[in-house]
Amino acid sequence: MAAQATFKSIKSLVPLLDRVLVQRFKPETKTASGIFLPTSATNSPLPEGTVIAVGPGAPNRTGNVVPTNVKAGDRVLLPGWGGNAIKVGDEEYYLYKDSEILAKIQE
């Protein structure tokens, strides 16, 4: 697992360059009728999450800043690996590079 940092408030964390701060969705561990689901049934092949904050973008080869492809509030599909874990209280967030995010989920 990636290195983990701990902060008191998520507002104190501002992503730099093309970094994206994401909170992964927690899989349901119990059905509506109260039946507990085994871990194998709750592990999605690719995790989803909500973008919390984004950096301003990273410069390209000519020095122009290319903005990130996602914005705060977007629902995204994440890779099954990578990201740097960040703990805020009991909540866990992850920092990804914009290019590591697989897709934006539109409803």
PDB file of C-alpha atoms in Angstrom:
ATOM      1  CA  MET A   1       0.000   0.000   0.000  1.00  0.00           C
ATOM      2  CA  ALA A   2       1.142   3.555  -0.668  1.00  0.00           C
ATOM      3  CA  ALA A   3       2.487   5.833   2.045  1.00  0.00           C
ATOM      4  CA  GLN A   4      -0.193   7.341   4.253  1.00  0.00           C
ATOM      5  CA  ALA A   5      -0.417  10.880   5.629  1.00  0.00           C
ATOM      6  CA  THR A   6      -2.803  12.147   8.322  1.00  0.00           C
ATOM      7  CA  PHE A   7      -4.476  15.574   8.459  1.00  0.00           C
ATOM      8  CA  LYS A   8      -7.019  17.168  10.794  1.00  0.00           C
ATOM      9  CA  SER A   9      -9.116  18.823   8.063  1.00  0.00           C
ATOM     10  CA  ILE A  10      -9.514  18.000   4.388  1.00  0.00           C
ATOM     11  CA  LYS A  11      -9.697  21.760   3.687  1.00  0.00           C
ATOM     12  CA  SER A  12      -6.049  22.053   4.726  1.00  0.00           C
ATOM     13  CA  LEU A  13      -5.054  19.909   1.733  1.00  0.00           C
ATOM     14  CA  VAL A  14      -4.754  21.642  -1.669  1.00  0.00           C
ATOM     15  CA  PRO A  15      -3.598  19.450  -4.583  1.00  0.00           C
ATOM     16  CA  LEU A  16      -0.726  20.805  -6.697  1.00  0.00           C
ATOM     17  CA  LEU A  17      -0.179  20.623 -10.462  1.00  0.00           C
ATOM     18  CA  ASP A  18      -2.310  17.877 -12.021  1.00  0.00           C
ATOM     19  CA  ARG A  19      -3.091  16.036  -8.776  1.00  0.00           C
ATOM     20  CA  VAL A  20      -6.683  15.059  -7.948  1.00  0.00           C
ATOM     21  CA  LEU A  21      -7.990  14.373  -4.426  1.00  0.00           C
ATOM     22  CA  VAL A  22     -10.613  11.591  -4.458  1.00  0.00           C
ATOM     23  CA  GLN A  23     -12.760   9.906  -1.846  1.00  0.00           C
ATOM     24  CA  ARG A  24     -13.469   6.322  -2.871  1.00  0.00           C
ATOM     25  CA  PHE A  25     -16.974   4.937  -2.517  1.00  0.00           C
ATOM     26  CA  LYS A  26     -17.280   2.460   0.297  1.00  0.00           C
ATOM     27  CA  PRO A  27     -18.852  -0.792  -0.913  1.00  0.00           C
ATOM     28  CA  GLU A  28     -22.110  -1.820   0.718  1.00  0.00           C
ATOM     29  CA  THR A  29     -21.469  -4.512   3.313  1.00  0.00           C
ATOM     30  CA  LYS A  30     -25.134  -5.189   4.045  1.00  0.00           C
ATOM     31  CA  THR A  31     -28.227  -5.506   1.851  1.00  0.00           C
ATOM     32  CA  ALA A  32     -31.385  -3.453   2.453  1.00  0.00           C
ATOM     33  CA  SER A  33     -32.907  -6.476   4.215  1.00  0.00           C
ATOM     34  CA  GLY A  34     -29.938  -6.722   6.601  1.00  0.00           C
ATOM     35  CA  ILE A  35     -27.965  -9.586   5.051  1.00  0.00           C
ATOM     36  CA  PHE A  36     -24.194  -9.106   5.369  1.00  0.00           C
ATOM     37  CA  LEU A  37     -22.304  -9.471   2.096  1.00  0.00           C
ATOM     38  CA  PRO A  38     -18.971 -11.333   1.953  1.00  0.00           C
ATOM     39  CA  THR A  39     -15.880  -9.324   0.966  1.00  0.00           C
ATOM     40  CA  SER A  40     -15.707 -11.166  -2.359  1.00  0.00           C
ATOM     41  CA  ALA A  41     -19.161  -9.810  -3.269  1.00  0.00           C
ATOM     42  CA  THR A  42     -18.315  -6.226  -2.337  1.00  0.00           C
ATOM     43  CA  ASN A  43     -14.970  -5.910  -4.150  1.00  0.00           C
ATOM     44  CA  SER A  44     -15.584  -4.122  -7.422  1.00  0.00           C
ATOM     45  CA  PRO A  45     -12.982  -4.784 -10.138  1.00  0.00           C
ATOM     46  CA  LEU A  46     -12.396  -1.019 -10.411  1.00  0.00           C
ATOM     47  CA  PRO A  47     -13.194   1.378  -7.570  1.00  0.00           C
ATOM     48  CA  GLU A  48     -15.291   4.505  -8.045  1.00  0.00           C
ATOM     49  CA  GLY A  49     -14.995   7.765  -6.165  1.00  0.00           C
ATOM     50  CA  THR A  50     -15.929  11.417  -5.899  1.00  0.00           C
ATOM     51  CA  VAL A  51     -13.461  14.181  -6.725  1.00  0.00           C
ATOM     52  CA  ILE A  52     -12.981  16.421  -3.682  1.00  0.00           C
ATOM     53  CA  ALA A  53     -10.403  18.912  -5.030  1.00  0.00           C
ATOM     54  CA  VAL A  54      -8.106  19.342  -8.039  1.00  0.00           C
ATOM     55  CA  GLY A  55      -4.858  21.129  -8.716  1.00  0.00           C
ATOM     56  CA  PRO A  56      -4.626  23.915 -11.321  1.00  0.00           C
ATOM     57  CA  GLY A  57      -2.997  21.656 -13.920  1.00  0.00           C
ATOM     58  CA  ALA A  58       0.513  20.853 -15.093  1.00  0.00           C
ATOM     59  CA  PRO A  59       2.634  22.647 -17.685  1.00  0.00           C
ATOM     60  CA  ASN A  60       3.093  20.928 -21.047  1.00  0.00           C
ATOM     61  CA  ARG A  61       6.324  20.918 -23.084  1.00  0.00           C
ATOM     62  CA  THR A  62       5.788  24.491 -24.244  1.00  0.00           C
ATOM     63  CA  GLY A  63       5.105  25.753 -20.715  1.00  0.00           C
ATOM     64  CA  ASN A  64       1.339  26.226 -21.093  1.00  0.00           C
ATOM     65  CA  VAL A  65      -0.674  24.936 -18.136  1.00  0.00           C
ATOM     66  CA  VAL A  66      -3.030  22.128 -19.128  1.00  0.00           C
ATOM     67  CA  PRO A  67      -5.995  22.023 -16.700  1.00  0.00           C
ATOM     68  CA  THR A  68      -7.169  18.745 -15.159  1.00  0.00           C
ATOM     69  CA  ASN A  69      -9.907  16.770 -16.927  1.00  0.00           C
ATOM     70  CA  VAL A  70     -12.099  16.514 -13.819  1.00  0.00           C
ATOM     71  CA  LYS A  71     -13.487  18.983 -11.286  1.00  0.00           C
ATOM     72  CA  ALA A  72     -14.669  18.811  -7.681  1.00  0.00           C
ATOM     73  CA  GLY A  73     -17.904  16.853  -7.420  1.00  0.00           C
ATOM     74  CA  ASP A  74     -17.259  14.604 -10.450  1.00  0.00           C
ATOM     75  CA  ARG A  75     -17.817  10.873 -10.065  1.00  0.00           C
ATOM     76  CA  VAL A  76     -14.842   8.956 -11.465  1.00  0.00           C
ATOM     77  CA  LEU A  77     -13.620   5.439 -12.205  1.00  0.00           C
ATOM     78  CA  LEU A  78     -10.263   4.766 -10.558  1.00  0.00           C
ATOM     79  CA  PRO A  79      -7.505   2.260 -11.250  1.00  0.00           C
ATOM     80  CA  GLY A  80      -7.308  -0.738  -8.925  1.00  0.00           C
ATOM     81  CA  TRP A  81      -3.756   0.337  -7.937  1.00  0.00           C
ATOM     82  CA  GLY A  82      -1.874   3.500  -7.081  1.00  0.00           C
ATOM     83  CA  GLY A  83      -2.879   6.707  -5.416  1.00  0.00           C
ATOM     84  CA  ASN A  84      -1.453   8.042  -2.183  1.00  0.00           C
ATOM     85  CA  ALA A  85      -3.681   7.405   0.844  1.00  0.00           C
ATOM     86  CA  ILE A  86      -4.505  10.352   3.093  1.00  0.00           C
ATOM     87  CA  LYS A  87      -6.335   9.912   6.378  1.00  0.00           C
ATOM     88  CA  VAL A  88      -8.539  12.704   7.768  1.00  0.00           C
ATOM     89  CA  GLY A  89     -10.145  11.619  11.016  1.00  0.00           C
ATOM     90  CA  ASP A  90     -11.867   8.327  10.178  1.00  0.00           C
ATOM     91  CA  GLU A  91     -12.156   9.138   6.459  1.00  0.00           C
ATOM     92  CA  GLU A  92      -9.673   8.009   3.834  1.00  0.00           C
ATOM     93  CA  TYR A  93      -8.902   9.965   0.654  1.00  0.00           C
ATOM     94  CA  TYR A  94      -6.486   9.345  -2.228  1.00  0.00           C
ATOM     95  CA  LEU A  95      -4.325  11.607  -4.374  1.00  0.00           C
ATOM     96  CA  TYR A  96      -4.015  10.579  -8.032  1.00  0.00           C
ATOM     97  CA  LYS A  97      -2.443  12.200 -11.066  1.00  0.00           C
ATOM     98  CA  ASP A  98      -5.104  13.401 -13.484  1.00  0.00           C
ATOM     99  CA  SER A  99      -3.785  10.983 -16.123  1.00  0.00           C
ATOM    100  CA  GLU A 100      -4.302   7.994 -13.769  1.00  0.00           C
ATOM    101  CA  ILE A 101      -8.064   8.527 -13.544  1.00  0.00           C
ATOM    102  CA  LEU A 102      -9.695   6.111 -15.974  1.00  0.00           C
ATOM    103  CA  ALA A 103     -13.034   7.803 -16.697  1.00  0.00           C
ATOM    104  CA  LYS A 104     -15.591  10.366 -15.619  1.00  0.00           C
ATOM    105  CA  ILE A 105     -18.975   8.758 -14.854  1.00  0.00           C
ATOM    106  CA  GLN A 106     -21.921  10.737 -16.182  1.00  0.00           C
ATOM    107  CA  GLU A 107     -25.438  10.040 -14.981  1.00  0.00           C
TER     108      GLU A 107
END
